[in-house]
PDB file of C-alpha atoms in Angstrom:
ATOM      1  CA  MET A1371      23.578 -21.786  -3.613  1.00  0.00           C
ATOM      2  CA  ASN A1372      22.161 -22.478  -0.145  1.00  0.00           C
ATOM      3  CA  LEU A1373      19.943 -20.504   2.216  1.00  0.00           C
ATOM      4  CA  GLN A1374      22.822 -18.935   4.144  1.00  0.00           C
ATOM      5  CA  ASP A1375      24.489 -17.743   0.924  1.00  0.00           C
ATOM      6  CA  PHE A1376      21.159 -16.239  -0.129  1.00  0.00           C
ATOM      7  CA  LEU A1377      20.629 -14.432   3.190  1.00  0.00           C
ATOM      8  CA  ASP A1378      24.221 -13.180   3.274  1.00  0.00           C
ATOM      9  CA  TYR A1379      23.751 -11.673  -0.185  1.00  0.00           C
ATOM     10  CA  LEU A1380      20.438 -10.019   0.713  1.00  0.00           C
ATOM     11  CA  ASN A1381      21.719  -8.684   4.025  1.00  0.00           C
ATOM     12  CA  SER A1382      24.667  -7.068   2.240  1.00  0.00           C
ATOM     13  CA  GLY A1383      22.187  -4.767   0.484  1.00  0.00           C
ATOM     14  CA  ARG A1384      23.406  -5.683  -3.001  1.00  0.00           C
ATOM     15  CA  THR A1385      21.029  -5.501  -5.962  1.00  0.00           C
ATOM     16  CA  ILE A1386      19.140  -8.640  -6.965  1.00  0.00           C
ATOM     17  CA  VAL A1387      19.522  -8.733 -10.742  1.00  0.00           C
ATOM     18  CA  ALA A1388      16.478 -10.124 -12.535  1.00  0.00           C
ATOM     19  CA  GLY A1389      17.130 -13.637 -13.832  1.00  0.00           C
ATOM     20  CA  SER A1390      20.308 -14.109 -11.768  1.00  0.00           C
ATOM     21  CA  GLU A1391      21.020 -17.128  -9.581  1.00  0.00           C
ATOM     22  CA  ILE A1392      20.018 -15.113  -6.507  1.00  0.00           C
ATOM     23  CA  HIS A1393      16.748 -14.113  -8.169  1.00  0.00           C
ATOM     24  CA  GLN A1394      15.982 -17.715  -9.132  1.00  0.00           C
ATOM     25  CA  TYR A1395      16.656 -18.895  -5.570  1.00  0.00           C
ATOM     26  CA  MET A1396      14.346 -16.155  -4.267  1.00  0.00           C
ATOM     27  CA  CYS A1397      11.591 -17.389  -6.595  1.00  0.00           C
ATOM     28  CA  MET A1398      12.086 -20.939  -5.313  1.00  0.00           C
ATOM     29  CA  LEU A1399      11.724 -19.775  -1.704  1.00  0.00           C
ATOM     30  CA  SER A1400       8.568 -17.875  -2.619  1.00  0.00           C
ATOM     31  CA  GLN A1401       6.927 -21.136  -3.688  1.00  0.00           C
ATOM     32  CA  GLU A1402       7.766 -22.707  -0.318  1.00  0.00           C
ATOM     33  CA  ALA A1403       6.360 -19.630   1.442  1.00  0.00           C
ATOM     34  CA  LEU A1404       3.136 -19.857  -0.574  1.00  0.00           C
ATOM     35  CA  ARG A1405       2.743 -23.498   0.429  1.00  0.00           C
ATOM     36  CA  LEU A1406       3.375 -22.846   4.132  1.00  0.00           C
ATOM     37  CA  THR A1407       1.142 -19.776   4.335  1.00  0.00           C
ATOM     38  CA  ALA A1408      -1.632 -21.768   2.644  1.00  0.00           C
ATOM     39  CA  GLU A1409      -1.166 -24.449   5.311  1.00  0.00           C
ATOM     40  CA  LEU A1410      -1.351 -21.752   7.990  1.00  0.00           C
ATOM     41  CA  ASN A1411      -4.335 -19.865   6.594  1.00  0.00           C
ATOM     42  CA  ASN A1412      -6.717 -22.418   5.132  1.00  0.00           C
ATOM     43  CA  SER A1413      -8.058 -24.064   8.280  1.00  0.00           C
ATOM     44  CA  TYR A1414      -8.219 -23.505  12.034  1.00  0.00           C
ATOM     45  CA  ARG A1415      -4.891 -23.971  13.822  1.00  0.00           C
ATOM     46  CA  THR A1416      -4.166 -24.015  17.539  1.00  0.00           C
ATOM     47  CA  PRO A1417      -1.592 -21.498  18.809  1.00  0.00           C
ATOM     48  CA  GLU A1418       0.908 -24.353  19.113  1.00  0.00           C
ATOM     49  CA  GLU A1419       0.298 -25.455  15.524  1.00  0.00           C
ATOM     50  CA  ILE A1420       0.630 -21.884  14.313  1.00  0.00           C
ATOM     51  CA  ARG A1421       4.011 -21.504  15.999  1.00  0.00           C
ATOM     52  CA  GLU A1422       5.216 -24.802  14.502  1.00  0.00           C
ATOM     53  CA  ILE A1423       4.240 -23.720  10.986  1.00  0.00           C
ATOM     54  CA  PHE A1424       5.769 -20.286  11.550  1.00  0.00           C
ATOM     55  CA  SER A1425       9.026 -21.921  12.649  1.00  0.00           C
ATOM     56  CA  ARG A1426       9.145 -23.789   9.343  1.00  0.00           C
ATOM     57  CA  LEU A1427       8.257 -20.625   7.459  1.00  0.00           C
ATOM     58  CA  THR A1428      11.054 -18.576   9.065  1.00  0.00           C
ATOM     59  CA  GLY A1429      13.540 -21.441   9.300  1.00  0.00           C
ATOM     60  CA  LYS A1430      14.219 -20.738  12.963  1.00  0.00           C
ATOM     61  CA  PRO A1431      12.582 -21.420  16.360  1.00  0.00           C
ATOM     62  CA  VAL A1432       9.639 -19.190  17.298  1.00  0.00           C
ATOM     63  CA  ASP A1433       9.297 -18.187  20.949  1.00  0.00           C
ATOM     64  CA  ASP A1434       6.402 -19.696  22.907  1.00  0.00           C
ATOM     65  CA  THR A1435       5.100 -16.170  23.576  1.00  0.00           C
ATOM     66  CA  PHE A1436       4.577 -15.441  19.861  1.00  0.00           C
ATOM     67  CA  ASN A1437       0.941 -15.257  18.759  1.00  0.00           C
ATOM     68  CA  ILE A1438      -0.804 -14.490  15.492  1.00  0.00           C
ATOM     69  CA  PHE A1439      -4.340 -14.342  14.159  1.00  0.00           C
ATOM     70  CA  PRO A1440      -4.254 -15.680  10.575  1.00  0.00           C
ATOM     71  CA  PRO A1441      -4.319 -15.052   7.730  1.00  0.00           C
ATOM     72  CA  PHE A1442      -0.683 -14.064   7.284  1.00  0.00           C
ATOM     73  CA  TYR A1443       1.167 -13.641   3.999  1.00  0.00           C
ATOM     74  CA  THR A1444       4.811 -13.531   2.966  1.00  0.00           C
ATOM     75  CA  ASP A1445       6.700 -14.331  -0.224  1.00  0.00           C
ATOM     76  CA  CYS A1446       9.872 -15.412   1.606  1.00  0.00           C
ATOM     77  CA  GLY A1447       9.734 -15.851   5.391  1.00  0.00           C
ATOM     78  CA  LYS A1448      13.367 -16.819   5.877  1.00  0.00           C
ATOM     79  CA  ASN A1449      14.557 -13.294   6.718  1.00  0.00           C
ATOM     80  CA  ILE A1450      12.107 -12.599   9.561  1.00  0.00           C
ATOM     81  CA  THR A1451      13.636 -12.390  13.054  1.00  0.00           C
ATOM     82  CA  MET A1452      11.427 -11.869  16.127  1.00  0.00           C
ATOM     83  CA  GLY A1453      11.846 -11.417  19.866  1.00  0.00           C
ATOM     84  CA  LYS A1454       9.462 -12.394  22.655  1.00  0.00           C
ATOM     85  CA  HIS A1455       5.815 -11.383  23.216  1.00  0.00           C
ATOM     86  CA  VAL A1456       5.201 -10.464  19.586  1.00  0.00           C
ATOM     87  CA  PHE A1457       1.639 -10.395  18.180  1.00  0.00           C
ATOM     88  CA  PHE A1458       0.381 -10.084  14.582  1.00  0.00           C
ATOM     89  CA  ASN A1459      -3.294  -9.420  13.928  1.00  0.00           C
ATOM     90  CA  GLY A1460      -5.062 -10.808  10.867  1.00  0.00           C
ATOM     91  CA  GLY A1461      -4.127  -9.986   7.291  1.00  0.00           C
ATOM     92  CA  CYS A1462      -0.499  -8.877   7.731  1.00  0.00           C
ATOM     93  CA  ARG A1463       1.708  -8.978   4.628  1.00  0.00           C
ATOM     94  CA  PHE A1464       5.482  -9.153   4.996  1.00  0.00           C
ATOM     95  CA  GLN A1465       7.974  -8.848   2.135  1.00  0.00           C
ATOM     96  CA  ASP A1466      11.009  -9.850   4.150  1.00  0.00           C
ATOM     97  CA  GLN A1467      13.787 -10.540   1.642  1.00  0.00           C
ATOM     98  CA  GLY A1468      15.637  -7.430   2.798  1.00  0.00           C
ATOM     99  CA  GLY A1469      15.264  -8.444   6.459  1.00  0.00           C
ATOM    100  CA  ILE A1470      12.537  -7.765   9.028  1.00  0.00           C
ATOM    101  CA  TYR A1471      13.785  -7.544  12.620  1.00  0.00           C
ATOM    102  CA  ILE A1472      11.127  -7.316  15.337  1.00  0.00           C
ATOM    103  CA  ASP A1473      12.147  -6.803  18.969  1.00  0.00           C
ATOM    104  CA  ASP A1474      10.249  -7.794  22.136  1.00  0.00           C
ATOM    105  CA  ASP A1475       6.689  -6.709  23.023  1.00  0.00           C
ATOM    106  CA  VAL A1476       5.618  -5.591  19.555  1.00  0.00           C
ATOM    107  CA  LEU A1477       1.967  -5.376  18.461  1.00  0.00           C
ATOM    108  CA  ILE A1478       1.186  -5.330  14.729  1.00  0.00           C
ATOM    109  CA  GLY A1479      -2.387  -4.542  13.676  1.00  0.00           C
ATOM    110  CA  HIS A1480      -4.695  -5.782  10.932  1.00  0.00           C
ATOM    111  CA  ASN A1481      -3.463  -5.660   7.319  1.00  0.00           C
ATOM    112  CA  VAL A1482      -0.078  -4.100   8.067  1.00  0.00           C
ATOM    113  CA  VAL A1483       2.403  -4.232   5.173  1.00  0.00           C
ATOM    114  CA  LEU A1484       6.157  -4.420   5.829  1.00  0.00           C
ATOM    115  CA  ALA A1485       8.055  -4.094   2.528  1.00  0.00           C
ATOM    116  CA  THR A1486      11.831  -4.516   2.227  1.00  0.00           C
ATOM    117  CA  LEU A1487      12.327  -4.470  -1.559  1.00  0.00           C
ATOM    118  CA  ASN A1488      12.383  -1.605  -4.046  1.00  0.00           C
ATOM    119  CA  HIS A1489      12.521  -1.930  -7.823  1.00  0.00           C
ATOM    120  CA  CYS A1490      15.378  -0.154  -9.583  1.00  0.00           C
ATOM    121  CA  MET A1491      14.554   3.402 -10.672  1.00  0.00           C
ATOM    122  CA  VAL A1492      16.451   3.024 -13.978  1.00  0.00           C
ATOM    123  CA  PRO A1493      13.759   2.063 -16.509  1.00  0.00           C
ATOM    124  CA  GLU A1494      15.942  -0.482 -18.324  1.00  0.00           C
ATOM    125  CA  ARG A1495      16.663  -2.222 -15.012  1.00  0.00           C
ATOM    126  CA  ARG A1496      13.186  -1.887 -13.495  1.00  0.00           C
ATOM    127  CA  ALA A1497      12.910  -5.648 -12.796  1.00  0.00           C
ATOM    128  CA  ASP A1498      16.042  -5.573 -10.584  1.00  0.00           C
ATOM    129  CA  LEU A1499      15.403  -5.470  -6.832  1.00  0.00           C
ATOM    130  CA  GLU A1500      17.118  -3.461  -4.094  1.00  0.00           C
ATOM    131  CA  PRO A1501      16.785  -4.877  -0.554  1.00  0.00           C
ATOM    132  CA  ALA A1502      16.822  -2.769   2.616  1.00  0.00           C
ATOM    133  CA  PRO A1503      15.910  -3.961   6.130  1.00  0.00           C
ATOM    134  CA  ILE A1504      13.142  -2.888   8.495  1.00  0.00           C
ATOM    135  CA  HIS A1505      13.980  -2.737  12.216  1.00  0.00           C
ATOM    136  CA  ILE A1506      11.149  -2.518  14.770  1.00  0.00           C
ATOM    137  CA  GLY A1507      12.182  -1.701  18.344  1.00  0.00           C
ATOM    138  CA  LYS A1508      10.773  -2.853  21.668  1.00  0.00           C
ATOM    139  CA  HIS A1509       7.210  -1.997  22.716  1.00  0.00           C
ATOM    140  CA  VAL A1510       6.218  -0.701  19.271  1.00  0.00           C
ATOM    141  CA  TRP A1511       2.552  -0.660  18.225  1.00  0.00           C
ATOM    142  CA  ILE A1512       1.767  -0.527  14.500  1.00  0.00           C
ATOM    143  CA  GLY A1513      -1.878   0.307  13.773  1.00  0.00           C
ATOM    144  CA  ALA A1514      -4.161  -1.326  11.215  1.00  0.00           C
ATOM    145  CA  ASN A1515      -3.489  -0.812   7.496  1.00  0.00           C
ATOM    146  CA  ALA A1516      -0.158   0.931   8.081  1.00  0.00           C
ATOM    147  CA  MET A1517       2.677   0.409   5.604  1.00  0.00           C
ATOM    148  CA  VAL A1518       6.388   0.484   6.448  1.00  0.00           C
ATOM    149  CA  LEU A1519       8.769   0.923   3.505  1.00  0.00           C
ATOM    150  CA  PRO A1520      12.303  -0.435   2.946  1.00  0.00           C
ATOM    151  CA  GLY A1521      15.149   0.763   5.134  1.00  0.00           C
ATOM    152  CA  VAL A1522      13.014   2.133   7.990  1.00  0.00           C
ATOM    153  CA  THR A1523      13.948   1.799  11.667  1.00  0.00           C
ATOM    154  CA  ILE A1524      11.164   2.305  14.238  1.00  0.00           C
ATOM    155  CA  GLY A1525      12.476   3.289  17.661  1.00  0.00           C
ATOM    156  CA  ASP A1526      11.507   1.722  20.985  1.00  0.00           C
ATOM    157  CA  GLY A1527       8.061   2.651  22.291  1.00  0.00           C
ATOM    158  CA  ALA A1528       6.874   4.288  19.068  1.00  0.00           C
ATOM    159  CA  VAL A1529       3.280   4.140  17.798  1.00  0.00           C
ATOM    160  CA  ILE A1530       2.413   4.046  14.091  1.00  0.00           C
ATOM    161  CA  ALA A1531      -1.120   5.355  13.505  1.00  0.00           C
ATOM    162  CA  ALA A1532      -3.612   3.361  11.459  1.00  0.00           C
ATOM    163  CA  GLY A1533      -3.204   3.901   7.726  1.00  0.00           C
ATOM    164  CA  ALA A1534       0.197   5.586   7.994  1.00  0.00           C
ATOM    165  CA  VAL A1535       2.821   5.162   5.278  1.00  0.00           C
ATOM    166  CA  VAL A1536       6.214   5.187   6.991  1.00  0.00           C
ATOM    167  CA  THR A1537       8.989   6.274   4.626  1.00  0.00           C
ATOM    168  CA  LYS A1538      11.734   7.266   7.072  1.00  0.00           C
ATOM    169  CA  ASP A1539      13.016   6.383  10.538  1.00  0.00           C
ATOM    170  CA  VAL A1540      10.703   6.926  13.515  1.00  0.00           C
ATOM    171  CA  PRO A1541      12.258   8.263  16.752  1.00  0.00           C
ATOM    172  CA  GLU A1542      11.633   6.322  19.942  1.00  0.00           C
ATOM    173  CA  ASN A1543       8.569   7.167  22.046  1.00  0.00           C
ATOM    174  CA  THR A1544       6.809   9.128  19.303  1.00  0.00           C
ATOM    175  CA  VAL A1545       3.435   8.776  17.570  1.00  0.00           C
ATOM    176  CA  VAL A1546       3.537   9.144  13.781  1.00  0.00           C
ATOM    177  CA  GLY A1547       0.693   9.190  11.269  1.00  0.00           C
ATOM    178  CA  GLY A1548      -0.328  10.299   7.807  1.00  0.00           C
ATOM    179  CA  VAL A1549       0.924   9.833   4.245  1.00  0.00           C
ATOM    180  CA  PRO A1550       3.838  10.132   4.410  1.00  0.00           C
ATOM    181  CA  ALA A1551       3.986   9.592   8.165  1.00  0.00           C
ATOM    182  CA  LYS A1552       5.052  12.540  10.304  1.00  0.00           C
ATOM    183  CA  ILE A1553       5.490  12.993  14.045  1.00  0.00           C
ATOM    184  CA  ILE A1554       2.193  13.856  15.742  1.00  0.00           C
ATOM    185  CA  LYS A1555       3.218  13.834  19.398  1.00  0.00           C
ATOM    186  CA  LYS A1556       5.349  12.142  22.017  1.00  0.00           C
ATOM    187  CA  VAL A1557       4.234   8.970  23.781  1.00  0.00           C
ATOM    188  CA  PRO A1558       3.136   9.806  27.372  1.00  0.00           C
ATOM    189  CA  GLU A1559       5.445   8.764  30.173  1.00  0.00           C
ATOM    190  CA  SER A1560       4.354   5.548  31.873  1.00  0.00           C
ATOM    191  CA  LYS A1561       4.380   4.989  35.622  1.00  0.00           C
ATOM    192  CA  HIS A1562       4.445   1.216  35.180  1.00  0.00           C
ATOM    193  CA  GLU A1563       7.465  -0.991  34.652  1.00  0.00           C
ATOM    194  CA  GLY A1564       7.449  -3.571  31.873  1.00  0.00           C
ATOM    195  CA  ARG A1565       8.724  -7.129  31.964  1.00  0.00           C
ATOM    196  CA  ASP A1566      12.293  -5.999  31.277  1.00  0.00           C
ATOM    197  CA  GLY A1567      12.239  -3.117  33.773  1.00  0.00           C
ATOM    198  CA  GLY A1568      11.320  -0.638  31.046  1.00  0.00           C
ATOM    199  CA  LYS A1569       8.402   1.785  30.953  1.00  0.00           C
ATOM    200  CA  TYR A1570       5.929  -0.226  28.908  1.00  0.00           C
ATOM    201  CA  GLN A1571       3.886  -3.362  29.411  1.00  0.00           C
ATOM    202  CA  PHE A1572       1.774  -5.120  26.803  1.00  0.00           C
ATOM    203  CA  PHE A1573      -0.331  -8.180  27.582  1.00  0.00           C
ATOM    204  CA  LEU A1574      -0.714 -10.747  24.815  1.00  0.00           C
ATOM    205  CA  PHE A1575      -3.532 -13.242  25.047  1.00  0.00           C
ATOM    206  CA  ASN A1576      -3.762 -16.898  24.174  1.00  0.00           C
ATOM    207  CA  LYS A1577      -6.563 -16.923  21.610  1.00  0.00           C
ATOM    208  CA  SER A1578      -7.829 -20.344  22.716  1.00  0.00           C
ATOM    209  CA  THR A1579      -8.121 -19.513  26.433  1.00  0.00           C
ATOM    210  CA  CYS A1580      -8.204 -15.665  26.465  1.00  0.00           C
ATOM    211  CA  THR A1581      -5.663 -15.686  29.286  1.00  0.00           C
ATOM    212  CA  PRO A1582      -2.543 -13.491  29.385  1.00  0.00           C
ATOM    213  CA  LEU A1583       0.676 -15.027  28.128  1.00  0.00           C
ATOM    214  CA  GLU A1584       3.342 -14.815  30.804  1.00  0.00           C
TER     215      GLU A1584
END
């Protein structure tokens, strides 16, 4: 088995049977992720060094506009896909085996959990795992200590309130909060155009110079 075979299997949504070849490969990748996140978290890193480590963690190039305040935790890393101008605040925990897809201009707050695996509900098969992806649209803001569960899609421009537990899809341009998260209100219309001609504009800052990233 190779990485592409593993990702193809996970992205098909098929069950990961405990003790199977797929499960063993997943455990092997988790050890690599533990090593790389320890390298990321255990001493000061420049933004450039962080992006280099994150590229190794995800197995793909990371855009120069990506920024993160460590620590960051994941038990896989290889099924994270990100756009441009993405920011993670400290303490985020991603379980990405089922796939985490993050579009442009996304802000993710302290201690956010993104989980893409469920255990089987049949007691005799409880150790089996069921993957389902998380999709995060453009210009989304996820507040501190929120949790997003497997299979959720968050629409463009949405805001997830701090501490929310998101169990189902979030419509675009809405604010959701609570446990489980429910729609609180619509996002106000913006008079400003974003980088892509849209309605929203977020400014991400280089943590070493405190200047906006272009």
